Amino acid sequence: MAENHLTASALVKQLGGELRGDDVILTRITSLQQAQEHDISFLSNPRLREDAVASRAGVLIVTEKSAAALVGRTLIIIDDPYLYFARVARLFHPLQQARSGIHPSAIISPSAQIADSCEIGANVVIGERCVIGEHTRVLAGTVIEEDCIIGNDCVIHANVTIYHGCQLGNRVELHSGCVIGADGFGFAWDKQKNEWFKIVQTGCVILGDDVDIGANTTIDRGAIENTIVEKDAKIDNQVMIGHNGKIGAHVAIVACTGIAGSTEVGDFSVIGGAAMIGGHLNIPPKTTIGAATAVSHSIKESGYYASIFPLQKHNDWVKNAAHIRHLHEMNQKIKALEHQLAELNGTSSNQQD
């Protein structure tokens, strides 16, 4: 058995919940389909109830409602099985701690202040006057330009680039390939020279505590003001956030979303994958934007917004698309018919009078 094995009773003692059935020694957490007698799994989606019944898992994390179909099994009863699963998974796979030390190949400015407990990997470059807090890991190939401030217990994965002057709070995690603080897309058109003139981007990027940024995501620095991502925001892979934007606390943004400059996203909002959000807009707190939705104007009221067609056969889509192209003409015709109908009704009423 794995060295980090746990018992079901120990999990309940540490994380809460109600244990029903035998106390089982557990060696890992895995899927319903793969689980065996010393494994723990979870049921959070009612559509997978049959998989849970068929599962060989020694322990199942379920709600009280789902427990009725699992009589005779060892269960942990909890209101939110998915969250409980996440916490159990962390017990089996604890965060890797910083191995204090600096790799010989790292290039670090003498003016940089790096806590002794930090781990600095191979070929890392750290610029002048940077400050890096306790127990932070900066992994291979990462470049941190001058005047950056990075908090405690951060994880900067391989090949991340943090431009000059950016600030990271505590427990921030940046995944490989992401770029923090590149220039915003700011240009003024010079009519005399008939060319673009680049606007200097003098702001920076500030990431709050517990922010998580996915692989190959880019967050641009502000043109004048700072681009801000507030605490506990979670941003997926390949997301683009433009200059001067503000992402509120506890916001979740799914992969391939693009948010243009100077747009504010309110706290606790959720942005679906591949959403397209224009610039200088405001999205209120607790708003959900569906996947692939285009947002071209500010939203005044919190709610769920979506603007995509559901999946359909191609031939059906072509027919519907043909009608959409003529919506304006159809609208004009309907208005004309309504006007004619109103006139007829008016004539009829006059005749009755």
mmCIF file of C-alpha atoms in Angstrom:
data_model
loop_
_atom_site.group_PDB
_atom_site.id
_atom_site.type_symbol
_atom_site.label_atom_id
_atom_site.label_comp_id
_atom_site.label_asym_id
_atom_site.label_seq_id
_atom_site.Cartn_x
_atom_site.Cartn_y
_atom_site.Cartn_z
ATOM 1 C CA MET A 1 0.000 0.000 0.000
ATOM 2 C CA ALA A 2 1.074 3.609 -0.558
ATOM 3 C CA GLU A 3 2.899 5.299 2.299
ATOM 4 C CA ASN A 4 0.312 8.080 2.452
ATOM 5 C CA HIS A 5 -2.623 5.730 2.985
ATOM 6 C CA LEU A 6 -5.539 7.017 5.046
ATOM 7 C CA THR A 7 -8.582 5.475 6.654
ATOM 8 C CA ALA A 8 -12.144 6.546 5.958
ATOM 9 C CA SER A 9 -12.608 7.444 9.625
ATOM 10 C CA ALA A 10 -9.476 9.604 9.547
ATOM 11 C CA LEU A 11 -10.835 11.482 6.525
ATOM 12 C CA VAL A 12 -14.123 12.169 8.279
ATOM 13 C CA LYS A 13 -12.331 13.277 11.442
ATOM 14 C CA GLN A 14 -10.225 15.712 9.432
ATOM 15 C CA LEU A 15 -12.681 16.904 6.769
ATOM 16 C CA GLY A 16 -16.112 16.272 8.273
ATOM 17 C CA GLY A 17 -19.007 14.323 6.846
ATOM 18 C CA GLU A 18 -20.782 11.199 8.088
ATOM 19 C CA LEU A 19 -19.186 7.775 7.692
ATOM 20 C CA ARG A 20 -21.583 4.887 7.059
ATOM 21 C CA GLY A 21 -20.299 1.350 6.844
ATOM 22 C CA ASP A 22 -16.926 -0.243 7.533
ATOM 23 C CA ASP A 23 -13.763 1.728 8.141
ATOM 24 C CA VAL A 24 -11.637 1.148 5.030
ATOM 25 C CA ILE A 25 -7.906 1.720 4.538
ATOM 26 C CA LEU A 26 -7.520 3.899 1.454
ATOM 27 C CA THR A 27 -4.505 4.254 -0.820
ATOM 28 C CA ARG A 28 -5.737 6.613 -3.547
ATOM 29 C CA ILE A 29 -8.641 8.615 -4.949
ATOM 30 C CA THR A 30 -9.743 7.758 -8.467
ATOM 31 C CA SER A 31 -12.685 7.550 -10.862
ATOM 32 C CA LEU A 32 -15.805 5.449 -10.304
ATOM 33 C CA GLN A 33 -14.855 3.221 -13.230
ATOM 34 C CA GLN A 34 -11.264 2.516 -12.135
ATOM 35 C CA ALA A 35 -11.692 2.358 -8.373
ATOM 36 C CA GLN A 36 -10.882 -0.826 -6.439
ATOM 37 C CA GLU A 37 -11.444 -1.972 -2.864
ATOM 38 C CA HIS A 38 -8.842 0.338 -1.291
ATOM 39 C CA ASP A 39 -9.814 3.364 -3.383
ATOM 40 C CA ILE A 40 -12.169 6.259 -2.702
ATOM 41 C CA SER A 41 -14.292 7.908 -5.369
ATOM 42 C CA PHE A 42 -17.210 10.338 -5.493
ATOM 43 C CA LEU A 43 -20.618 10.859 -7.053
ATOM 44 C CA SER A 44 -21.554 14.488 -7.748
ATOM 45 C CA ASN A 45 -23.438 14.059 -11.024
ATOM 46 C CA PRO A 46 -26.760 12.172 -10.670
ATOM 47 C CA ARG A 47 -26.373 10.923 -14.252
ATOM 48 C CA LEU A 48 -23.480 8.747 -13.055
ATOM 49 C CA ARG A 49 -25.507 6.995 -10.345
ATOM 50 C CA GLU A 50 -25.398 3.650 -12.223
ATOM 51 C CA ASP A 51 -21.601 3.952 -12.452
ATOM 52 C CA ALA A 52 -21.502 4.463 -8.693
ATOM 53 C CA VAL A 53 -23.637 1.381 -8.098
ATOM 54 C CA ALA A 54 -21.328 -0.684 -10.326
ATOM 55 C CA SER A 55 -18.123 0.816 -8.922
ATOM 56 C CA ARG A 56 -15.774 -1.375 -6.887
ATOM 57 C CA ALA A 57 -14.608 1.598 -4.799
ATOM 58 C CA GLY A 58 -14.087 0.853 -1.117
ATOM 59 C CA VAL A 59 -15.590 4.211 -0.159
ATOM 60 C CA LEU A 60 -17.909 6.541 -2.047
ATOM 61 C CA ILE A 61 -18.437 10.235 -1.319
ATOM 62 C CA VAL A 62 -22.127 10.991 -1.922
ATOM 63 C CA THR A 63 -25.047 13.167 -0.875
ATOM 64 C CA GLU A 64 -27.792 11.909 1.419
ATOM 65 C CA LYS A 65 -30.116 11.698 -1.584
ATOM 66 C CA SER A 66 -27.717 9.481 -3.555
ATOM 67 C CA ALA A 67 -27.044 7.209 -0.578
ATOM 68 C CA ALA A 68 -30.441 5.515 -0.943
ATOM 69 C CA ALA A 69 -29.258 3.691 -4.076
ATOM 70 C CA LEU A 70 -26.038 2.486 -2.379
ATOM 71 C CA VAL A 71 -27.280 0.435 0.545
ATOM 72 C CA GLY A 72 -24.621 -1.829 2.024
ATOM 73 C CA ARG A 73 -21.699 0.259 0.723
ATOM 74 C CA THR A 74 -19.224 2.267 2.784
ATOM 75 C CA LEU A 75 -20.157 5.896 2.253
ATOM 76 C CA ILE A 76 -19.127 9.359 3.351
ATOM 77 C CA ILE A 77 -22.250 11.536 3.343
ATOM 78 C CA ILE A 78 -21.670 15.205 2.596
ATOM 79 C CA ASP A 79 -23.623 18.064 1.012
ATOM 80 C CA ASP A 80 -20.998 18.801 -1.670
ATOM 81 C CA PRO A 81 -19.203 15.635 -2.857
ATOM 82 C CA TYR A 82 -17.173 17.482 -5.509
ATOM 83 C CA LEU A 83 -15.644 19.891 -3.008
ATOM 84 C CA TYR A 84 -15.012 17.029 -0.590
ATOM 85 C CA PHE A 85 -13.292 15.099 -3.390
ATOM 86 C CA ALA A 86 -11.012 18.076 -4.028
ATOM 87 C CA ARG A 87 -10.014 18.201 -0.383
ATOM 88 C CA VAL A 88 -9.415 14.453 -0.207
ATOM 89 C CA ALA A 89 -7.298 14.634 -3.364
ATOM 90 C CA ARG A 90 -5.105 17.270 -1.721
ATOM 91 C CA LEU A 91 -4.481 14.930 1.199
ATOM 92 C CA PHE A 92 -3.297 12.189 -1.155
ATOM 93 C CA HIS A 93 -1.311 14.638 -3.273
ATOM 94 C CA PRO A 94 -0.009 17.418 -1.025
ATOM 95 C CA LEU A 95 1.538 20.519 -2.542
ATOM 96 C CA GLN A 96 5.229 20.176 -3.292
ATOM 97 C CA GLN A 97 7.206 22.321 -0.926
ATOM 98 C CA ALA A 98 9.998 24.622 -2.030
ATOM 99 C CA ARG A 99 13.424 22.980 -1.895
ATOM 100 C CA SER A 100 15.422 25.972 -0.742
ATOM 101 C CA GLY A 101 18.384 26.808 -2.912
ATOM 102 C CA ILE A 102 19.459 28.491 -6.123
ATOM 103 C CA HIS A 103 20.537 26.470 -9.167
ATOM 104 C CA PRO A 104 24.072 27.308 -10.333
ATOM 105 C CA SER A 105 22.824 28.242 -13.816
ATOM 106 C CA ALA A 106 20.375 30.888 -12.536
ATOM 107 C CA ILE A 107 21.230 34.521 -13.283
ATOM 108 C CA ILE A 108 20.186 36.790 -10.436
ATOM 109 C CA SER A 109 20.819 40.496 -10.045
ATOM 110 C CA PRO A 110 22.847 41.360 -6.930
ATOM 111 C CA SER A 111 20.150 43.909 -6.006
ATOM 112 C CA ALA A 112 17.385 41.264 -5.936
ATOM 113 C CA GLN A 113 16.087 40.205 -2.519
ATOM 114 C CA ILE A 114 15.276 36.493 -2.440
ATOM 115 C CA ALA A 115 14.177 34.728 0.732
ATOM 116 C CA ASP A 116 16.471 31.910 1.833
ATOM 117 C CA SER A 117 13.552 29.459 1.739
ATOM 118 C CA CYS A 118 12.943 29.997 -2.008
ATOM 119 C CA GLU A 119 13.619 27.443 -4.726
ATOM 120 C CA ILE A 120 15.185 28.963 -7.857
ATOM 121 C CA GLY A 121 15.473 26.530 -10.771
ATOM 122 C CA ALA A 122 17.841 26.098 -13.688
ATOM 123 C CA ASN A 123 18.341 28.996 -16.115
ATOM 124 C CA VAL A 124 16.059 31.326 -14.210
ATOM 125 C CA VAL A 125 16.718 35.044 -14.744
ATOM 126 C CA ILE A 126 15.766 37.522 -12.013
ATOM 127 C CA GLY A 127 16.239 41.237 -12.655
ATOM 128 C CA GLU A 128 17.327 44.157 -10.561
ATOM 129 C CA ARG A 129 15.515 45.137 -7.365
ATOM 130 C CA CYS A 130 13.125 42.188 -7.455
ATOM 131 C CA VAL A 131 11.723 40.934 -4.152
ATOM 132 C CA ILE A 132 10.650 37.292 -3.765
ATOM 133 C CA GLY A 133 8.961 36.081 -0.573
ATOM 134 C CA GLU A 134 9.299 32.992 1.586
ATOM 135 C CA HIS A 135 8.886 29.443 0.225
ATOM 136 C CA THR A 136 8.239 30.579 -3.348
ATOM 137 C CA ARG A 137 9.256 28.246 -6.184
ATOM 138 C CA VAL A 138 10.576 29.743 -9.433
ATOM 139 C CA LEU A 139 11.094 26.885 -11.875
ATOM 140 C CA ALA A 140 13.373 26.360 -14.858
ATOM 141 C CA GLY A 141 13.658 28.935 -17.607
ATOM 142 C CA THR A 142 11.458 31.584 -16.011
ATOM 143 C CA VAL A 143 12.344 35.244 -16.562
ATOM 144 C CA ILE A 144 11.405 37.870 -13.968
ATOM 145 C CA GLU A 145 12.314 41.349 -15.089
ATOM 146 C CA GLU A 146 13.373 44.225 -12.850
ATOM 147 C CA ASP A 147 11.332 45.730 -9.991
ATOM 148 C CA CYS A 148 8.906 42.815 -9.600
ATOM 149 C CA ILE A 149 7.453 41.873 -6.224
ATOM 150 C CA ILE A 150 6.398 38.259 -5.634
ATOM 151 C CA GLY A 151 4.770 37.139 -2.398
ATOM 152 C CA ASN A 152 5.112 34.065 -0.199
ATOM 153 C CA ASP A 153 4.344 30.465 -1.192
ATOM 154 C CA CYS A 154 3.978 31.213 -4.902
ATOM 155 C CA VAL A 155 4.674 28.685 -7.659
ATOM 156 C CA ILE A 156 6.067 30.070 -10.912
ATOM 157 C CA HIS A 157 6.250 27.149 -13.318
ATOM 158 C CA ALA A 158 8.799 26.637 -16.085
ATOM 159 C CA ASN A 159 9.201 29.221 -18.849
ATOM 160 C CA VAL A 160 6.963 31.919 -17.402
ATOM 161 C CA THR A 161 7.745 35.555 -18.245
ATOM 162 C CA ILE A 162 6.956 38.321 -15.777
ATOM 163 C CA TYR A 163 7.663 41.777 -17.173
ATOM 164 C CA HIS A 164 9.124 44.645 -15.167
ATOM 165 C CA GLY A 165 7.269 46.145 -12.240
ATOM 166 C CA CYS A 166 4.574 43.488 -11.847
ATOM 167 C CA GLN A 167 3.319 42.423 -8.441
ATOM 168 C CA LEU A 168 2.105 39.029 -7.257
ATOM 169 C CA GLY A 169 0.386 38.390 -3.933
ATOM 170 C CA ASN A 170 0.781 35.297 -1.757
ATOM 171 C CA ARG A 171 0.090 31.753 -2.991
ATOM 172 C CA VAL A 172 -0.137 32.793 -6.637
ATOM 173 C CA GLU A 173 0.418 30.032 -9.198
ATOM 174 C CA LEU A 174 1.500 30.788 -12.764
ATOM 175 C CA HIS A 175 1.569 27.882 -15.189
ATOM 176 C CA SER A 176 4.088 27.320 -17.946
ATOM 177 C CA GLY A 177 4.243 29.744 -20.827
ATOM 178 C CA CYS A 178 2.043 32.452 -19.357
ATOM 179 C CA VAL A 179 3.131 36.063 -19.802
ATOM 180 C CA ILE A 180 2.357 38.668 -17.159
ATOM 181 C CA GLY A 181 2.815 42.336 -17.984
ATOM 182 C CA ALA A 182 3.483 42.457 -21.723
ATOM 183 C CA ASP A 183 2.584 45.752 -23.395
ATOM 184 C CA GLY A 184 -1.076 46.422 -23.961
ATOM 185 C CA PHE A 185 -2.246 46.846 -27.543
ATOM 186 C CA GLY A 186 -2.108 50.636 -27.617
ATOM 187 C CA PHE A 187 -1.424 52.654 -30.789
ATOM 188 C CA ALA A 188 -2.426 56.099 -32.053
ATOM 189 C CA TRP A 189 -2.867 56.721 -35.780
ATOM 190 C CA ASP A 190 -0.518 59.379 -37.185
ATOM 191 C CA LYS A 191 -2.340 60.915 -40.161
ATOM 192 C CA GLN A 192 0.676 62.852 -41.340
ATOM 193 C CA LYS A 193 2.994 59.852 -41.490
ATOM 194 C CA ASN A 194 0.189 57.429 -42.311
ATOM 195 C CA GLU A 195 1.350 54.950 -39.697
ATOM 196 C CA TRP A 196 0.710 53.784 -36.153
ATOM 197 C CA PHE A 197 2.459 55.477 -33.206
ATOM 198 C CA LYS A 198 2.993 53.219 -30.191
ATOM 199 C CA ILE A 199 1.559 54.407 -26.862
ATOM 200 C CA VAL A 200 3.920 53.770 -23.956
ATOM 201 C CA GLN A 201 2.384 51.335 -21.481
ATOM 202 C CA THR A 202 3.350 52.776 -18.103
ATOM 203 C CA GLY A 203 1.141 50.685 -15.812
ATOM 204 C CA CYS A 204 1.830 47.189 -14.509
ATOM 205 C CA VAL A 205 -0.084 44.002 -13.599
ATOM 206 C CA ILE A 206 -1.112 43.313 -10.013
ATOM 207 C CA LEU A 207 -2.274 39.806 -9.050
ATOM 208 C CA GLY A 208 -3.975 39.324 -5.687
ATOM 209 C CA ASP A 209 -3.554 36.470 -3.229
ATOM 210 C CA ASP A 210 -4.444 32.933 -4.356
ATOM 211 C CA VAL A 211 -4.734 33.835 -8.046
ATOM 212 C CA ASP A 212 -4.165 30.931 -10.453
ATOM 213 C CA ILE A 213 -3.175 31.620 -14.076
ATOM 214 C CA GLY A 214 -3.222 28.834 -16.697
ATOM 215 C CA ALA A 215 -0.638 27.882 -19.310
ATOM 216 C CA ASN A 216 -0.028 30.315 -22.177
ATOM 217 C CA THR A 217 -2.384 32.930 -20.771
ATOM 218 C CA THR A 218 -1.401 36.568 -21.271
ATOM 219 C CA ILE A 219 -2.285 39.540 -19.086
ATOM 220 C CA ASP A 220 -1.233 42.917 -20.471
ATOM 221 C CA ARG A 221 0.113 45.766 -18.388
ATOM 222 C CA GLY A 222 -1.905 48.975 -18.201
ATOM 223 C CA ALA A 223 -1.359 51.940 -20.461
ATOM 224 C CA ILE A 224 -1.688 54.419 -17.578
ATOM 225 C CA GLU A 225 -3.506 52.605 -14.787
ATOM 226 C CA ASN A 226 -2.678 49.066 -13.679
ATOM 227 C CA THR A 227 -4.277 45.851 -14.870
ATOM 228 C CA ILE A 228 -5.632 44.164 -11.744
ATOM 229 C CA VAL A 229 -6.684 40.590 -11.010
ATOM 230 C CA GLU A 230 -8.132 40.400 -7.518
ATOM 231 C CA LYS A 231 -7.835 37.644 -4.928
ATOM 232 C CA ASP A 232 -8.778 34.036 -5.658
ATOM 233 C CA ALA A 233 -9.490 34.631 -9.352
ATOM 234 C CA LYS A 234 -8.959 31.481 -11.419
ATOM 235 C CA ILE A 235 -7.976 31.943 -15.057
ATOM 236 C CA ASP A 236 -7.660 28.975 -17.415
ATOM 237 C CA ASN A 237 -5.221 28.302 -20.262
ATOM 238 C CA GLN A 238 -4.873 30.533 -23.327
ATOM 239 C CA VAL A 239 -6.903 33.428 -21.975
ATOM 240 C CA MET A 240 -6.148 37.014 -23.056
ATOM 241 C CA ILE A 241 -6.803 39.959 -20.719
ATOM 242 C CA GLY A 242 -6.213 43.407 -22.180
ATOM 243 C CA HIS A 243 -4.596 46.446 -20.606
ATOM 244 C CA ASN A 244 -6.229 48.413 -17.770
ATOM 245 C CA GLY A 245 -8.734 45.622 -17.158
ATOM 246 C CA LYS A 246 -9.983 44.631 -13.728
ATOM 247 C CA ILE A 247 -10.911 41.063 -12.881
ATOM 248 C CA GLY A 248 -12.789 40.854 -9.591
ATOM 249 C CA ALA A 249 -12.297 38.535 -6.654
ATOM 250 C CA HIS A 250 -13.262 34.845 -7.017
ATOM 251 C CA VAL A 251 -13.899 35.185 -10.767
ATOM 252 C CA ALA A 252 -13.458 32.073 -12.937
ATOM 253 C CA ILE A 253 -12.495 32.480 -16.615
ATOM 254 C CA VAL A 254 -12.427 29.386 -18.830
ATOM 255 C CA ALA A 255 -9.946 28.692 -21.648
ATOM 256 C CA CYS A 256 -9.588 30.712 -24.854
ATOM 257 C CA THR A 257 -11.580 33.698 -23.596
ATOM 258 C CA GLY A 258 -10.548 37.151 -24.803
ATOM 259 C CA ILE A 259 -11.265 40.271 -22.725
ATOM 260 C CA ALA A 260 -10.391 43.582 -24.340
ATOM 261 C CA GLY A 261 -8.829 46.500 -22.507
ATOM 262 C CA SER A 262 -10.429 48.566 -19.739
ATOM 263 C CA THR A 263 -13.217 46.069 -19.098
ATOM 264 C CA GLU A 264 -14.206 45.280 -15.510
ATOM 265 C CA VAL A 265 -15.536 41.873 -14.481
ATOM 266 C CA GLY A 266 -17.349 41.870 -11.140
ATOM 267 C CA ASP A 267 -16.669 39.556 -8.193
ATOM 268 C CA PHE A 268 -17.854 35.921 -8.335
ATOM 269 C CA SER A 269 -18.550 36.053 -12.082
ATOM 270 C CA VAL A 270 -17.962 33.065 -14.372
ATOM 271 C CA ILE A 271 -16.871 33.465 -18.008
ATOM 272 C CA GLY A 272 -17.346 30.418 -20.240
ATOM 273 C CA GLY A 273 -14.744 29.136 -22.685
ATOM 274 C CA ALA A 274 -13.995 31.108 -25.865
ATOM 275 C CA ALA A 275 -16.168 34.038 -24.803
ATOM 276 C CA MET A 276 -15.395 37.319 -26.588
ATOM 277 C CA ILE A 277 -15.735 40.442 -24.455
ATOM 278 C CA GLY A 278 -15.249 43.928 -25.864
ATOM 279 C CA GLY A 279 -13.358 46.823 -24.340
ATOM 280 C CA HIS A 280 -14.454 49.519 -21.867
ATOM 281 C CA LEU A 281 -17.344 47.364 -20.639
ATOM 282 C CA ASN A 282 -18.687 46.532 -17.206
ATOM 283 C CA ILE A 283 -19.882 43.101 -16.150
ATOM 284 C CA PRO A 284 -21.627 43.165 -12.741
ATOM 285 C CA PRO A 285 -20.812 40.752 -9.903
ATOM 286 C CA LYS A 286 -22.218 37.214 -9.979
ATOM 287 C CA THR A 287 -22.751 37.225 -13.731
ATOM 288 C CA THR A 288 -22.324 34.103 -15.851
ATOM 289 C CA ILE A 289 -21.323 34.403 -19.511
ATOM 290 C CA GLY A 290 -21.925 31.240 -21.540
ATOM 291 C CA ALA A 291 -19.259 29.625 -23.708
ATOM 292 C CA ALA A 292 -18.494 31.334 -27.044
ATOM 293 C CA THR A 293 -20.714 34.286 -26.166
ATOM 294 C CA ALA A 294 -19.892 37.677 -27.677
ATOM 295 C CA VAL A 295 -20.363 40.602 -25.279
ATOM 296 C CA SER A 296 -20.317 43.957 -27.077
ATOM 297 C CA HIS A 297 -21.935 46.201 -24.471
ATOM 298 C CA SER A 298 -21.995 46.549 -20.694
ATOM 299 C CA ILE A 299 -24.345 44.342 -18.712
ATOM 300 C CA LYS A 300 -26.559 46.222 -16.278
ATOM 301 C CA GLU A 301 -28.066 43.337 -14.322
ATOM 302 C CA SER A 302 -26.440 40.169 -12.979
ATOM 303 C CA GLY A 303 -27.658 36.914 -14.502
ATOM 304 C CA TYR A 304 -26.868 34.194 -17.018
ATOM 305 C CA TYR A 305 -26.129 35.432 -20.539
ATOM 306 C CA ALA A 306 -25.472 33.433 -23.701
ATOM 307 C CA SER A 307 -25.613 34.168 -27.416
ATOM 308 C CA ILE A 308 -24.806 30.982 -29.313
ATOM 309 C CA PHE A 309 -26.940 28.550 -31.275
ATOM 310 C CA PRO A 310 -27.254 25.051 -29.860
ATOM 311 C CA LEU A 311 -25.746 22.202 -31.844
ATOM 312 C CA GLN A 312 -27.723 21.189 -34.949
ATOM 313 C CA LYS A 313 -27.183 19.359 -38.208
ATOM 314 C CA HIS A 314 -25.358 21.361 -40.845
ATOM 315 C CA ASN A 315 -28.254 21.404 -43.305
ATOM 316 C CA ASP A 316 -30.554 22.785 -40.599
ATOM 317 C CA TRP A 317 -27.973 25.397 -39.670
ATOM 318 C CA VAL A 318 -27.662 26.536 -43.303
ATOM 319 C CA LYS A 319 -31.438 26.984 -43.564
ATOM 320 C CA ASN A 320 -31.621 28.947 -40.317
ATOM 321 C CA ALA A 321 -28.605 31.060 -41.246
ATOM 322 C CA ALA A 322 -30.318 32.004 -44.514
ATOM 323 C CA HIS A 323 -33.281 33.340 -42.539
ATOM 324 C CA ILE A 324 -31.025 35.240 -40.150
ATOM 325 C CA ARG A 325 -29.503 37.139 -43.077
ATOM 326 C CA HIS A 326 -32.964 38.522 -43.875
ATOM 327 C CA LEU A 327 -34.117 39.317 -40.350
ATOM 328 C CA HIS A 328 -34.154 43.079 -40.999
ATOM 329 C CA GLU A 329 -36.329 42.669 -44.090
ATOM 330 C CA MET A 330 -38.650 40.350 -42.195
ATOM 331 C CA ASN A 331 -38.872 42.858 -39.363
ATOM 332 C CA GLN A 332 -39.857 45.645 -41.755
ATOM 333 C CA LYS A 333 -42.521 43.466 -43.354
ATOM 334 C CA ILE A 334 -43.960 42.504 -39.968
ATOM 335 C CA LYS A 335 -44.153 46.148 -38.950
ATOM 336 C CA ALA A 336 -45.939 46.984 -42.202
ATOM 337 C CA LEU A 337 -48.421 44.159 -41.674
ATOM 338 C CA GLU A 338 -49.026 45.258 -38.083
ATOM 339 C CA HIS A 339 -49.679 48.777 -39.325
ATOM 340 C CA GLN A 340 -52.132 47.520 -41.963
ATOM 341 C CA LEU A 341 -53.876 45.337 -39.392
ATOM 342 C CA ALA A 342 -54.180 48.281 -37.017
ATOM 343 C CA GLU A 343 -55.745 50.364 -39.790
ATOM 344 C CA LEU A 344 -58.197 47.583 -40.624
ATOM 345 C CA ASN A 345 -59.159 47.208 -36.987
ATOM 346 C CA GLY A 346 -59.626 50.957 -36.738
ATOM 347 C CA THR A 347 -61.862 50.978 -39.843
ATOM 348 C CA SER A 348 -63.879 48.088 -38.495
ATOM 349 C CA SER A 349 -64.420 49.833 -35.183
ATOM 350 C CA ASN A 350 -65.516 53.048 -36.914
ATOM 351 C CA GLN A 351 -68.035 51.112 -39.059
ATOM 352 C CA GLN A 352 -69.512 49.489 -35.946
ATOM 353 C CA ASP A 353 -69.839 52.896 -34.333
#
